[in-house]
PDB file of C-alpha atoms in Angstrom:
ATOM      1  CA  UNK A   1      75.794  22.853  91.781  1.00 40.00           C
ATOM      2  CA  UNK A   2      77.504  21.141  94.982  1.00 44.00           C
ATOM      3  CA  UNK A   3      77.419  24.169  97.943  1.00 55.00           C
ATOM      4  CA  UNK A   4      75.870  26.597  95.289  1.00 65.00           C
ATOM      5  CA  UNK A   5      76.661  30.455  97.100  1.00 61.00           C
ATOM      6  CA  UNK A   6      72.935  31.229  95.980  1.00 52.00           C
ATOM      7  CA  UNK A   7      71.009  28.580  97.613  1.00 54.00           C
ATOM      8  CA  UNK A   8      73.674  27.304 100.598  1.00 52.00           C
ATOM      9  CA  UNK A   9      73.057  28.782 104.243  1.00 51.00           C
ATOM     10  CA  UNK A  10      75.350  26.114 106.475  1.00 57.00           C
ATOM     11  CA  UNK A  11      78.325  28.920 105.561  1.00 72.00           C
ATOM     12  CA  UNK A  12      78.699  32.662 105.575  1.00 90.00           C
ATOM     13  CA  UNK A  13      79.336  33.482 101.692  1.00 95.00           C
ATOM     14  CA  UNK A  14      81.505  36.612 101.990  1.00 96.00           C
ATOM     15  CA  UNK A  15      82.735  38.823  98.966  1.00 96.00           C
ATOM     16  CA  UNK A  16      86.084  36.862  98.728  1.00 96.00           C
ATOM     17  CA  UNK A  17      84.800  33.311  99.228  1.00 96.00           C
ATOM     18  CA  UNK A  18      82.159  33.775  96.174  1.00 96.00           C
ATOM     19  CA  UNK A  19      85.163  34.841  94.081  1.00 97.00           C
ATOM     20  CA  UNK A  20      86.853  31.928  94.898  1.00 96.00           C
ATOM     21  CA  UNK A  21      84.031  29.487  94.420  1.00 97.00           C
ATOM     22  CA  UNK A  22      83.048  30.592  91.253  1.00 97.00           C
ATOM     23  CA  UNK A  23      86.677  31.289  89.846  1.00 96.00           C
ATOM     24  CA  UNK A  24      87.283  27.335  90.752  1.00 97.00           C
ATOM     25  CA  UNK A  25      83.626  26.814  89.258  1.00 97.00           C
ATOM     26  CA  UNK A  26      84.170  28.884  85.746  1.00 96.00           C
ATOM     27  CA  UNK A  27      87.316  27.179  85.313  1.00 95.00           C
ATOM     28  CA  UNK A  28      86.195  23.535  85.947  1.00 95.00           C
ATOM     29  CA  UNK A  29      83.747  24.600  83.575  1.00 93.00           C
ATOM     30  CA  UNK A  30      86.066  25.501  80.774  1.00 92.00           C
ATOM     31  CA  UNK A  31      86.081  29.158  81.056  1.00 92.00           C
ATOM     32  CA  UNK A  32      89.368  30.724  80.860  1.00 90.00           C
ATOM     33  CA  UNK A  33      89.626  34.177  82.538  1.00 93.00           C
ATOM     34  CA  UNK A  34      87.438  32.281  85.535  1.00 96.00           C
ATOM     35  CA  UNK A  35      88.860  35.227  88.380  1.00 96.00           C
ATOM     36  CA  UNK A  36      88.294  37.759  85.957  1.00 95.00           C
ATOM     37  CA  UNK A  37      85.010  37.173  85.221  1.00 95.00           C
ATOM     38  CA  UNK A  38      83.924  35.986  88.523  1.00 97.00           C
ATOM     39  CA  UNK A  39      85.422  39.408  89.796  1.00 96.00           C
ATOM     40  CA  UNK A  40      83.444  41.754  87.112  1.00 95.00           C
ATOM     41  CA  UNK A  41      80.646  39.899  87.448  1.00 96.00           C
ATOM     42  CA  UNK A  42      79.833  40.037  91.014  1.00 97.00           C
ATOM     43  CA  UNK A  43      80.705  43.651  90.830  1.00 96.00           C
ATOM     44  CA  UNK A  44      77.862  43.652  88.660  1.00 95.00           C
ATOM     45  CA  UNK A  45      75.226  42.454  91.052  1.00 96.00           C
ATOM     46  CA  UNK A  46      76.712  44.529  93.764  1.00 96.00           C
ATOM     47  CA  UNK A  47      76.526  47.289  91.723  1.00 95.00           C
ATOM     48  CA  UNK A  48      80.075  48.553  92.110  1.00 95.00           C
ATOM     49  CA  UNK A  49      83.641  48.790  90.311  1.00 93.00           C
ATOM     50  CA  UNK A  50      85.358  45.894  90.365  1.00 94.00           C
ATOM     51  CA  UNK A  51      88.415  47.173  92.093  1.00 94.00           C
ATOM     52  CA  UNK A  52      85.693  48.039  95.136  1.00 95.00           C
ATOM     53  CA  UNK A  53      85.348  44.414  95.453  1.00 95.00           C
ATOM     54  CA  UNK A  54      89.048  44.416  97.032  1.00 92.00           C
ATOM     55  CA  UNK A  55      88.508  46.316 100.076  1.00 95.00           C
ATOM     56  CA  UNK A  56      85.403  43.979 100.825  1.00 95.00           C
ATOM     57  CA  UNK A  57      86.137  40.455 100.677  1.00 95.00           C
ATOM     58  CA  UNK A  58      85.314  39.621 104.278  1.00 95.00           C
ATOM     59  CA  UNK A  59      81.921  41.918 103.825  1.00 96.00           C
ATOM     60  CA  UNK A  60      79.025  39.105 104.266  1.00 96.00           C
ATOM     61  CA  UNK A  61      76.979  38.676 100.840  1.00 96.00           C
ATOM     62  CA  UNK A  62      73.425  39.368 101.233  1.00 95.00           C
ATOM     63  CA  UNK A  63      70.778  36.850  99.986  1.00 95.00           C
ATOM     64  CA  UNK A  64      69.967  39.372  97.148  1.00 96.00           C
ATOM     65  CA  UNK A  65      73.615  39.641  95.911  1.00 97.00           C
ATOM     66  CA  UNK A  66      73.892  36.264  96.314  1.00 96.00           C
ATOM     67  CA  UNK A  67      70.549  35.517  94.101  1.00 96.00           C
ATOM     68  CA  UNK A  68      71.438  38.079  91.544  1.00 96.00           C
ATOM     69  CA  UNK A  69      75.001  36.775  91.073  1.00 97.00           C
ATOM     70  CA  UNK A  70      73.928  32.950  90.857  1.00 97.00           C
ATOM     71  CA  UNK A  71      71.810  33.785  87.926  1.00 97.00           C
ATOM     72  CA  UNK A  72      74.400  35.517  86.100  1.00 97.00           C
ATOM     73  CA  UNK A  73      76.892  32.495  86.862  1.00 97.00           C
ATOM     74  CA  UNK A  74      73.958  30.295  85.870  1.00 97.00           C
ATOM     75  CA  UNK A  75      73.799  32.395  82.343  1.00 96.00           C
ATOM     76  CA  UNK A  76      77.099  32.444  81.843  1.00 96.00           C
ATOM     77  CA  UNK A  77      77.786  28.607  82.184  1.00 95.00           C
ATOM     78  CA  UNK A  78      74.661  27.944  80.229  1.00 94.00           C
ATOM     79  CA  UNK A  79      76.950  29.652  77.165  1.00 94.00           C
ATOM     80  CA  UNK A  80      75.594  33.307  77.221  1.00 96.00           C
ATOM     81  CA  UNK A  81      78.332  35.332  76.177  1.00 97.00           C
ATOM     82  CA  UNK A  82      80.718  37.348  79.610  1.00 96.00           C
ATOM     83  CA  UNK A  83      79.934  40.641  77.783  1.00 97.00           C
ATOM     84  CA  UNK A  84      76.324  40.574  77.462  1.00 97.00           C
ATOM     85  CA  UNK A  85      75.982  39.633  80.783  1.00 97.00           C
ATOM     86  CA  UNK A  86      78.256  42.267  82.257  1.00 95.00           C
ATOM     87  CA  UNK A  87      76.748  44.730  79.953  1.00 96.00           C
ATOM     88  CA  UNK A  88      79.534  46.146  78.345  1.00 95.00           C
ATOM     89  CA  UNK A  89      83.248  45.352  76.201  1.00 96.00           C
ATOM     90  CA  UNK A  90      86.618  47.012  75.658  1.00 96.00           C
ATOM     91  CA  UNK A  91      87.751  48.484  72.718  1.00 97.00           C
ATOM     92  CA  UNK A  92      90.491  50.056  71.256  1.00 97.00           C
ATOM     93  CA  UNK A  93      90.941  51.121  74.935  1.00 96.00           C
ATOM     94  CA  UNK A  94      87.550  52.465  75.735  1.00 97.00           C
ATOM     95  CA  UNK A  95      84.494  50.656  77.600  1.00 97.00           C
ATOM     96  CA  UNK A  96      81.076  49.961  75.252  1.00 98.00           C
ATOM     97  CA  UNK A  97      78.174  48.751  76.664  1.00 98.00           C
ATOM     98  CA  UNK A  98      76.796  45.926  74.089  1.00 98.00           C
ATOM     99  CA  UNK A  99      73.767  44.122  74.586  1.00 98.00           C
ATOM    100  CA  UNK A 100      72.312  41.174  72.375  1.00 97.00           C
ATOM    101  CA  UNK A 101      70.810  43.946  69.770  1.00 98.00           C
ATOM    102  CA  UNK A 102      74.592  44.068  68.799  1.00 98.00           C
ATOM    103  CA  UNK A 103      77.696  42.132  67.504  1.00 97.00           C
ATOM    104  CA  UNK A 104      80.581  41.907  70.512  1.00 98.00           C
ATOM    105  CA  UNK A 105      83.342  43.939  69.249  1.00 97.00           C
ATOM    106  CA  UNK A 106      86.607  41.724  68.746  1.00 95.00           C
ATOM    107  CA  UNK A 107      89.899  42.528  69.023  1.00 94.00           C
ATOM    108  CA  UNK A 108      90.608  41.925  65.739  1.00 94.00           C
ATOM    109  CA  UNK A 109      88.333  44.980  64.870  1.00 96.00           C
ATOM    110  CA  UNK A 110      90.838  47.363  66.636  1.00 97.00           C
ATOM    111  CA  UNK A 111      92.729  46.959  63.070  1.00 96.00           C
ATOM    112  CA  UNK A 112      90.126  48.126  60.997  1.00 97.00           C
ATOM    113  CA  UNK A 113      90.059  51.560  62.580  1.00 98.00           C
ATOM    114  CA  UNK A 114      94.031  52.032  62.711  1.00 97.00           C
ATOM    115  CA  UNK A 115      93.631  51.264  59.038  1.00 97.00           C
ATOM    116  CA  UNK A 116      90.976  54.320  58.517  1.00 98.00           C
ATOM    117  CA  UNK A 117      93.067  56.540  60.759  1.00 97.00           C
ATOM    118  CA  UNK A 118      96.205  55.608  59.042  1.00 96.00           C
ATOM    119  CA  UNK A 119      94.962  56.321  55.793  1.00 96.00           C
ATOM    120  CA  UNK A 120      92.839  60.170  57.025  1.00 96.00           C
ATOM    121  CA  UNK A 121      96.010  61.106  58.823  1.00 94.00           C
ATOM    122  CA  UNK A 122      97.861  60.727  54.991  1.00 93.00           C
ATOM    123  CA  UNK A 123      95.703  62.321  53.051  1.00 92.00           C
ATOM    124  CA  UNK A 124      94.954  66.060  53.639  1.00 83.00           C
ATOM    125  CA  UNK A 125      91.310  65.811  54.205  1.00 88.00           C
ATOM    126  CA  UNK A 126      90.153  69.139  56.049  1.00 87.00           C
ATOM    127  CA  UNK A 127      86.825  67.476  57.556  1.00 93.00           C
ATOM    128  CA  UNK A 128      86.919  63.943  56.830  1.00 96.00           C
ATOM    129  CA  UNK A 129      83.766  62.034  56.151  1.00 97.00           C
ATOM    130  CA  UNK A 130      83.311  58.797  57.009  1.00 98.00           C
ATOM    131  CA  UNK A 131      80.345  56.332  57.077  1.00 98.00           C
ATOM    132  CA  UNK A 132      80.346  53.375  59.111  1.00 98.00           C
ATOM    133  CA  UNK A 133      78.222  50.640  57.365  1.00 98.00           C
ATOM    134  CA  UNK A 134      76.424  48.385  59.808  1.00 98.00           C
ATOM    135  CA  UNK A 135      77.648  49.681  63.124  1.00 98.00           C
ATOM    136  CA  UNK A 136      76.291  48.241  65.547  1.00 98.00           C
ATOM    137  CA  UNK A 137      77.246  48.974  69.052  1.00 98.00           C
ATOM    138  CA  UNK A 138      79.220  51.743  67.565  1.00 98.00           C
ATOM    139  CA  UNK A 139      82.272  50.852  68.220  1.00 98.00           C
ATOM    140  CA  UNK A 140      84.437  52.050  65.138  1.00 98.00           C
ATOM    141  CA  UNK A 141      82.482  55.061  64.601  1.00 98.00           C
ATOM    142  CA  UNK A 142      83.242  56.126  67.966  1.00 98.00           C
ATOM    143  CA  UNK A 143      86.637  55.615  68.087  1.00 98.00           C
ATOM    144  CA  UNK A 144      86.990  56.943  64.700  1.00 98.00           C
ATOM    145  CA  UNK A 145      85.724  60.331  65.864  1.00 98.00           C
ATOM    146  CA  UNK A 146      88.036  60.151  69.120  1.00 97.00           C
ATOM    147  CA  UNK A 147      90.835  59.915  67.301  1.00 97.00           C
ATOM    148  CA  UNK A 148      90.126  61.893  64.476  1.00 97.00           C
ATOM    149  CA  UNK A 149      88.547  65.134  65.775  1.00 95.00           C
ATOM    150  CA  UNK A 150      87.968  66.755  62.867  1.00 95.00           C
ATOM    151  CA  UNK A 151      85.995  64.128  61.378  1.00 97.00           C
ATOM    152  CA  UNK A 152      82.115  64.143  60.748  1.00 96.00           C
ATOM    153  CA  UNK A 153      80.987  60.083  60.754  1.00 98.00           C
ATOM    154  CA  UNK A 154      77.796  58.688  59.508  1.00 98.00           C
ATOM    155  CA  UNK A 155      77.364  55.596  61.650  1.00 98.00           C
ATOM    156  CA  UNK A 156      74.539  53.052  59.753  1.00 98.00           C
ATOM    157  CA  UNK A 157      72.448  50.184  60.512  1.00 98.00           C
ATOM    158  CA  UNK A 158      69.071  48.551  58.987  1.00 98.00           C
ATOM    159  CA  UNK A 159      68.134  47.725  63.270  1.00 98.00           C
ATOM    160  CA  UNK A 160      66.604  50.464  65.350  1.00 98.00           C
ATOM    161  CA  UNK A 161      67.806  48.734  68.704  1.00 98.00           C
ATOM    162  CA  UNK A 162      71.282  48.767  67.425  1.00 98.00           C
ATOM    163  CA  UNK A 163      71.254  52.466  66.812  1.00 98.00           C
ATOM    164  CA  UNK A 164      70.217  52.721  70.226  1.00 98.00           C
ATOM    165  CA  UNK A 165      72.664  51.422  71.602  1.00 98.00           C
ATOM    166  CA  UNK A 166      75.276  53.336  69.312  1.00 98.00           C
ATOM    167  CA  UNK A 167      73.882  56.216  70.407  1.00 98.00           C
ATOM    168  CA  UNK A 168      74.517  56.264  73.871  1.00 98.00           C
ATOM    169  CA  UNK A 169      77.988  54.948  73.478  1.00 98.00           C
ATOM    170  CA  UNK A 170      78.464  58.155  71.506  1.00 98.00           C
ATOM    171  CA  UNK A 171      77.500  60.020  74.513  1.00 98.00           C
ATOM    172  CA  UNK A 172      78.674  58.017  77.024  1.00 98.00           C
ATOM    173  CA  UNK A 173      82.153  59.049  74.933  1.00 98.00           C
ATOM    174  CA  UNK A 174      81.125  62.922  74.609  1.00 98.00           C
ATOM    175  CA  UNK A 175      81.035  62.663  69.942  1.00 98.00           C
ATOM    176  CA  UNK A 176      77.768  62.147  69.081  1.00 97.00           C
ATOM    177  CA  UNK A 177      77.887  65.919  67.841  1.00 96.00           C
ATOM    178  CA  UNK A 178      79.966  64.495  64.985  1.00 95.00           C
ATOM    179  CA  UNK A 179      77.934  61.687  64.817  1.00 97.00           C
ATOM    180  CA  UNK A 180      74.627  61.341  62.435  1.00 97.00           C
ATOM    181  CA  UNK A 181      73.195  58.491  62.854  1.00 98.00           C
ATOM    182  CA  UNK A 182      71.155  56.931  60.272  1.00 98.00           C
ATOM    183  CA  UNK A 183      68.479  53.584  60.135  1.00 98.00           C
ATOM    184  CA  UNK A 184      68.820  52.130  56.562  1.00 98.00           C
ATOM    185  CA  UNK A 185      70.246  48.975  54.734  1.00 97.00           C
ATOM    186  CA  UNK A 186      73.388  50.246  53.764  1.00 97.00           C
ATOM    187  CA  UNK A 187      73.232  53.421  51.529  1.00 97.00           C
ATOM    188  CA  UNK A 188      69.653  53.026  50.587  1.00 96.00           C
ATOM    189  CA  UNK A 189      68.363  55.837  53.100  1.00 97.00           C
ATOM    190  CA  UNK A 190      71.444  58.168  52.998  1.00 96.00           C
ATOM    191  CA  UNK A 191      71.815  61.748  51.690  1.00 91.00           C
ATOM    192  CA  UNK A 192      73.410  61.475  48.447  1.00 89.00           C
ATOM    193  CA  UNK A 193      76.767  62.384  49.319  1.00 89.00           C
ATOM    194  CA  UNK A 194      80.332  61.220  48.613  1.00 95.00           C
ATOM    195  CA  UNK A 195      83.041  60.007  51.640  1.00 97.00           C
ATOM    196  CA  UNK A 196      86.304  60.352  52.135  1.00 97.00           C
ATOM    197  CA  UNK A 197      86.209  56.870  54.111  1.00 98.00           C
ATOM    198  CA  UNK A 198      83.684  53.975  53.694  1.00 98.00           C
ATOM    199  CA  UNK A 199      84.365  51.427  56.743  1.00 98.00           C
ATOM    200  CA  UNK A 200      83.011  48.679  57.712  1.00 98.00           C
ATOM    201  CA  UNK A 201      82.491  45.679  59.641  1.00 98.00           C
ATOM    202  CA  UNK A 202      79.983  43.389  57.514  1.00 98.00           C
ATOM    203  CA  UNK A 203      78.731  39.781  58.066  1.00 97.00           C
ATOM    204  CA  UNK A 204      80.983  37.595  56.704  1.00 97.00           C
ATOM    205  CA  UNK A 205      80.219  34.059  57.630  1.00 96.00           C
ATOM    206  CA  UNK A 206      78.878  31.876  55.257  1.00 95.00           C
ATOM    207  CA  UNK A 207      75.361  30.397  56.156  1.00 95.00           C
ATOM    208  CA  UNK A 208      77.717  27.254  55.923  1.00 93.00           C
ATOM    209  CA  UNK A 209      79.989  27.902  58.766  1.00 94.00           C
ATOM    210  CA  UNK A 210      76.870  29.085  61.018  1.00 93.00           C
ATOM    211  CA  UNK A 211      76.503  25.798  62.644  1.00 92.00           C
ATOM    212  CA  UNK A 212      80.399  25.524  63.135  1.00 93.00           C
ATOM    213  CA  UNK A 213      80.875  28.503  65.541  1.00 93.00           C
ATOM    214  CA  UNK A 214      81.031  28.355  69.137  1.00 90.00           C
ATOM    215  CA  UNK A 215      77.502  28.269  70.828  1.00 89.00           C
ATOM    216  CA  UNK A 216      77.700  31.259  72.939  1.00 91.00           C
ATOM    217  CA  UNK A 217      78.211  33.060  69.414  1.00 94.00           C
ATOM    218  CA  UNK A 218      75.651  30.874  67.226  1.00 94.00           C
ATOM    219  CA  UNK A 219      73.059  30.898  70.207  1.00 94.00           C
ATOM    220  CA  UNK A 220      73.227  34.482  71.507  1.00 96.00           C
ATOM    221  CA  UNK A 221      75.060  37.509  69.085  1.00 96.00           C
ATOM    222  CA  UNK A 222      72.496  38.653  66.301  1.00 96.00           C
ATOM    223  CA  UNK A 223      72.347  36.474  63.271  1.00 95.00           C
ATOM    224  CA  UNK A 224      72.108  39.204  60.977  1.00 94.00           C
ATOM    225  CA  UNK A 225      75.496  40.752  61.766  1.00 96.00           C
ATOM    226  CA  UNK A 226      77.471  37.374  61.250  1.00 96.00           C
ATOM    227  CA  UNK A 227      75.359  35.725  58.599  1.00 97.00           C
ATOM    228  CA  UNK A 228      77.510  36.872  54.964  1.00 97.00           C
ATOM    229  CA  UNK A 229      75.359  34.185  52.764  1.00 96.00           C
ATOM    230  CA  UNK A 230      76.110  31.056  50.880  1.00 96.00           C
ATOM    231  CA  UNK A 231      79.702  32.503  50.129  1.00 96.00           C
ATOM    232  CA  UNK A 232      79.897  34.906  52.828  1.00 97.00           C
ATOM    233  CA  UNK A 233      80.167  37.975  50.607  1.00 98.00           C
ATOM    234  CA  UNK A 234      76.100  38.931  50.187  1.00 98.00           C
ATOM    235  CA  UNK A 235      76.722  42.523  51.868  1.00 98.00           C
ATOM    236  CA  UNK A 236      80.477  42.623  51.021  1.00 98.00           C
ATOM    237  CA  UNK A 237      79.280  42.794  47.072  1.00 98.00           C
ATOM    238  CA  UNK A 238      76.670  45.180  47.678  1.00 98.00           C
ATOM    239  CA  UNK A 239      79.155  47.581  49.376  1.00 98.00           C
ATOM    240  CA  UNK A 240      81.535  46.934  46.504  1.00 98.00           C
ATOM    241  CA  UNK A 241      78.802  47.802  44.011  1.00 97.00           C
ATOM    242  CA  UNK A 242      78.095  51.270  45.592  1.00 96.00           C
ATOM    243  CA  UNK A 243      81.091  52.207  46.566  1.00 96.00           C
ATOM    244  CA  UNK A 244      82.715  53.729  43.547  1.00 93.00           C
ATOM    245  CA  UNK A 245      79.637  56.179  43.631  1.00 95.00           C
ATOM    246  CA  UNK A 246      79.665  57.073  46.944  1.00 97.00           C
ATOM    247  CA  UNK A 247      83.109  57.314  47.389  1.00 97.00           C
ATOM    248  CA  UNK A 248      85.153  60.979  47.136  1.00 95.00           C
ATOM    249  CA  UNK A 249      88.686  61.103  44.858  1.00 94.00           C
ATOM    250  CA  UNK A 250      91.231  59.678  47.208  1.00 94.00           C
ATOM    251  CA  UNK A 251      89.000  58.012  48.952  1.00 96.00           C
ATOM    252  CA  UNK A 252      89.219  54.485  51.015  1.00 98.00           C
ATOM    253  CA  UNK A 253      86.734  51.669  51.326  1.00 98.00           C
ATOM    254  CA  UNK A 254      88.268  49.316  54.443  1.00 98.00           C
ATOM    255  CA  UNK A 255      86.401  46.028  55.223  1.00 98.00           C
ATOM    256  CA  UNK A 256      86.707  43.332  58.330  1.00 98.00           C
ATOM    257  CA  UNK A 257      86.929  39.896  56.782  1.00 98.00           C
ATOM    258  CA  UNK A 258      87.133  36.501  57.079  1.00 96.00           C
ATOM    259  CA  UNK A 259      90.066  34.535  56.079  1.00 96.00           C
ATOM    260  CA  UNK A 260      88.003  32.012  54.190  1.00 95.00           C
ATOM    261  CA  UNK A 261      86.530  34.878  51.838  1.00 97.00           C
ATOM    262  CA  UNK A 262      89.421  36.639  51.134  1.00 97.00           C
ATOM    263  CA  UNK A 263      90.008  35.745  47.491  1.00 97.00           C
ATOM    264  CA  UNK A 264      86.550  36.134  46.506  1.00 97.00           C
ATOM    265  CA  UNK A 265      86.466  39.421  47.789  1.00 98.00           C
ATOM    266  CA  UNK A 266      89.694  40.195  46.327  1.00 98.00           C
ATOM    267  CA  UNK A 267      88.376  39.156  42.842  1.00 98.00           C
ATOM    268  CA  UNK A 268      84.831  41.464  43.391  1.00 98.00           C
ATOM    269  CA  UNK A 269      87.326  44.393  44.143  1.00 98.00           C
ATOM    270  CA  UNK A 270      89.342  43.945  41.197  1.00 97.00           C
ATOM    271  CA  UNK A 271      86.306  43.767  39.079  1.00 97.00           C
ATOM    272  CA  UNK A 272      85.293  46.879  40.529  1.00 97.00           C
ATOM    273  CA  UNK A 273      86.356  50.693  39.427  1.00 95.00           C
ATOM    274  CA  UNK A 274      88.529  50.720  42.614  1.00 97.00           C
ATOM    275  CA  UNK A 275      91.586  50.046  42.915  1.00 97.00           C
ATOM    276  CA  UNK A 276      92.539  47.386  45.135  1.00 98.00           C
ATOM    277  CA  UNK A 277      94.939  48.004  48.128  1.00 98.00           C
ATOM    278  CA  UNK A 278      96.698  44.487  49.478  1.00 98.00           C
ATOM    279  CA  UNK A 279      94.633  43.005  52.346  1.00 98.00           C
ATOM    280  CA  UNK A 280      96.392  43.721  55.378  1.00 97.00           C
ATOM    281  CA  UNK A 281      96.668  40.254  57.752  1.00 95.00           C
ATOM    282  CA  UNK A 282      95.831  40.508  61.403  1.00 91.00           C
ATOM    283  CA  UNK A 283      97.940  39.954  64.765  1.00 88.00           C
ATOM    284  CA  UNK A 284      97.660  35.959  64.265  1.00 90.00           C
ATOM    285  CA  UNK A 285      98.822  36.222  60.599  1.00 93.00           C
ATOM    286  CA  UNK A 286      95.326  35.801  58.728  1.00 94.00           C
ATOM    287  CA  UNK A 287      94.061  38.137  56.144  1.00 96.00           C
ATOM    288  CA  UNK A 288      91.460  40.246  57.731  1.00 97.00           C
ATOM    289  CA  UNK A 289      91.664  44.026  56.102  1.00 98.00           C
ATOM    290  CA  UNK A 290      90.303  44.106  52.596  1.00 98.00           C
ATOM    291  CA  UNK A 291      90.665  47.548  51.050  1.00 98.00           C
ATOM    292  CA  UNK A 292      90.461  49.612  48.314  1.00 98.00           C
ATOM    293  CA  UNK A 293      90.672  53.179  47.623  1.00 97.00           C
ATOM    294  CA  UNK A 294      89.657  56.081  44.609  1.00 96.00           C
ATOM    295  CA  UNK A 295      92.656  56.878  42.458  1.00 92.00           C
ATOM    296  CA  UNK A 296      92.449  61.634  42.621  1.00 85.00           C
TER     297      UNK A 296
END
C-alpha cells in the first residue's frame, strides 16, 4: 500500500489523518461505509468508543496503534467480514459481540422477532415459552426476552463455541435468568416439553448457491449455519417434522428464509399438521417469514 500509516515514518500519522487515509483507502477498495468503518475500527485498536476518536484527531498515533490498526485494515480488505473484526453487530437496536463461531445477524432477521412478539403479545400466554433453534450469537433469543419479559426462552445450538458466545450476550444484556441454554441438534437433547413459540433462523442456502455468495460470507461465517442442502430445506424439514409435537395449542412456528425456497417450504408446511400462516415478505419485498401455527 502506497504511504501505508503502519509502516510510513517521513509523516506524523495522527488520529484524523489515519481516518482519512483509510476512509479514501476502503472506498477505492470497494467498501461502502469506508469512514464508518475506518472510524470503529481504529477505535478498536485504540481501545476506545468511537465518538472518543473526535476529541483526538490531532493526538499522534503510536507505532503500536498504528501496527494493530494496519492489520485489521489488512483483514478487512483481504474480505474478512467489518463485524468480526470489530468484534461485535447491531441488532434490533442492541450491540452483540459475534465472532466467526457465529452467523452475523442481518437486518432482515429483525423481522423474525417482531413476528414472535407480534404473535405472544395476541395470544394470552401467561409465561410464554419459546425455543430458539440454532441460535447462534443469540441474537433473537435475546431480544425476544427484552421485549417480552415474561417469557422463559430455550436458546439451541449443536456448537459449544456458539453457545458461548450466546451466553455472554445474554449477560452482557442482563436475561440470561430467562435464558436456558441448551447444546443439541435441534430437539434431540431437550426436555420433552411443548412451546408456545418455535423460532428460528435455519440454514437455508442450497449447497448450490454456496459458491455464489460473496467471499467475505463463503470464506469466513460458519458453513454450517448457511449450508440448507441440495434444496436448501435439510433443517427446515426436520423442524417441520417435530414441530407439531413440540408445539403447545395456539402455538407458532416462525422461520427466516430464503426467497428461492419459499414454495418448497410452503408445500412441507401444508403437508404438515400445522396450519400454514402466509409468509410474510421482507423490507425489499421478498418472502422471508415462513410460519405456521397450532389451531386451540
Amino acid at each position: 500500500m502506497t504511504n501505508d500509516p503502519g509502516q510510513s515514518e517521513q509523516e506524523t500519522w495522527t488520529i484524523g489523518r489515519l481516518l482519512n487515509w483509510t476512509s479514501d483507502y476502503f472506498g477505492k477498495q470497494g467498501i461502502e461505509s469506508s469512514r464508518l468503518e475506518a472510524e470503529v475500527l481504529l477505535a478498536h485498536a485504540r481501545g476506545c468508543q468511537r465518538i472518543m476518536l473526535y476529541t483526538a484527531f490531532e493526538e499522534i498515533a503510536s507505532e503500536e496503534l498504528r501496527t494493530k490498526f494496519r492489520a485489521l485494515v489488512k483483514r478487512r480488505t483481504a474480505g474478512v467480514p467489518f463485524a468480526y473484526l470489530a468484534g461485535k453487530r447491531e441488532f434490533f437496536s442492541l450491540e452483540f459481540e459475534v465472532t466467526p463461531d457465529v452467523l452475523i445477524p442481518r437486518p432482515e432477521t429483525e423481522q423474525l422477532v417482531m413476528t414472535v412478539i407480534d404473535w405472544v403479545k395476541s395470544k394470552s400466554f401467561a409465561q410464554p415459552t419459546i425455543v430458539d433453534l440454532g441460535t447462534g450469537s443469540g441474537c433473537i433469543a435475546v431480544c425476544l426476552a427484552k421485549q417480552l419479559k415474561s417469557a422463559q426462552v430455550t436458546a439451541v445450538d449443536v456448537s459449544a463455541k456458539a453457545l458461548a458466545v450466546a451466553r455472554r450476550n445474554a449477560a452482557r444484556h442482563h436475561v440470561e435468568d430467562r435464558l436456558q441454554f441448551i447444546e443439541s441438534d435441534l430437539f434431540a437433547k431437550l426436555p420433552v416439553a411443548k412451546f408456545e413459540v418455535i423460532v428460528s433462523n435455519p440454514p437455508y442456502i442450497t449447497t448450490g448457491e454456496l459458491a455464489t455468495l460473496d467471499k467475505s460470507v463463503r470464506d469466513h461465517e460458519p458453513t454450517g449455519a448457511l449450508d440448507g442442502g441440495v434444496e436448501g430445506t435439510t433443517i427446515i424439514e426436520q423442524i417441520i417434522d417435530q414441530a407439531g409435537e413440540r408445539l403447545a395449542a395456539g402455538g407458532l412456528l416462525a422461520m427466516e428464509i430464503s426467497p428461492t425456497i419459499v414454495d418448497r417450504v410452503e408445500k412441507l408446511l401444508e403437508a404438515s399438521p400445522l396450519t400454514r400462516l402466509p409468509t410474510l415478505d421482507d423490507l425489499s419485498g421478498h418472502a422471508r417469514i415462513a410460519q405456521a401455527f397450532v389451531p386451540k
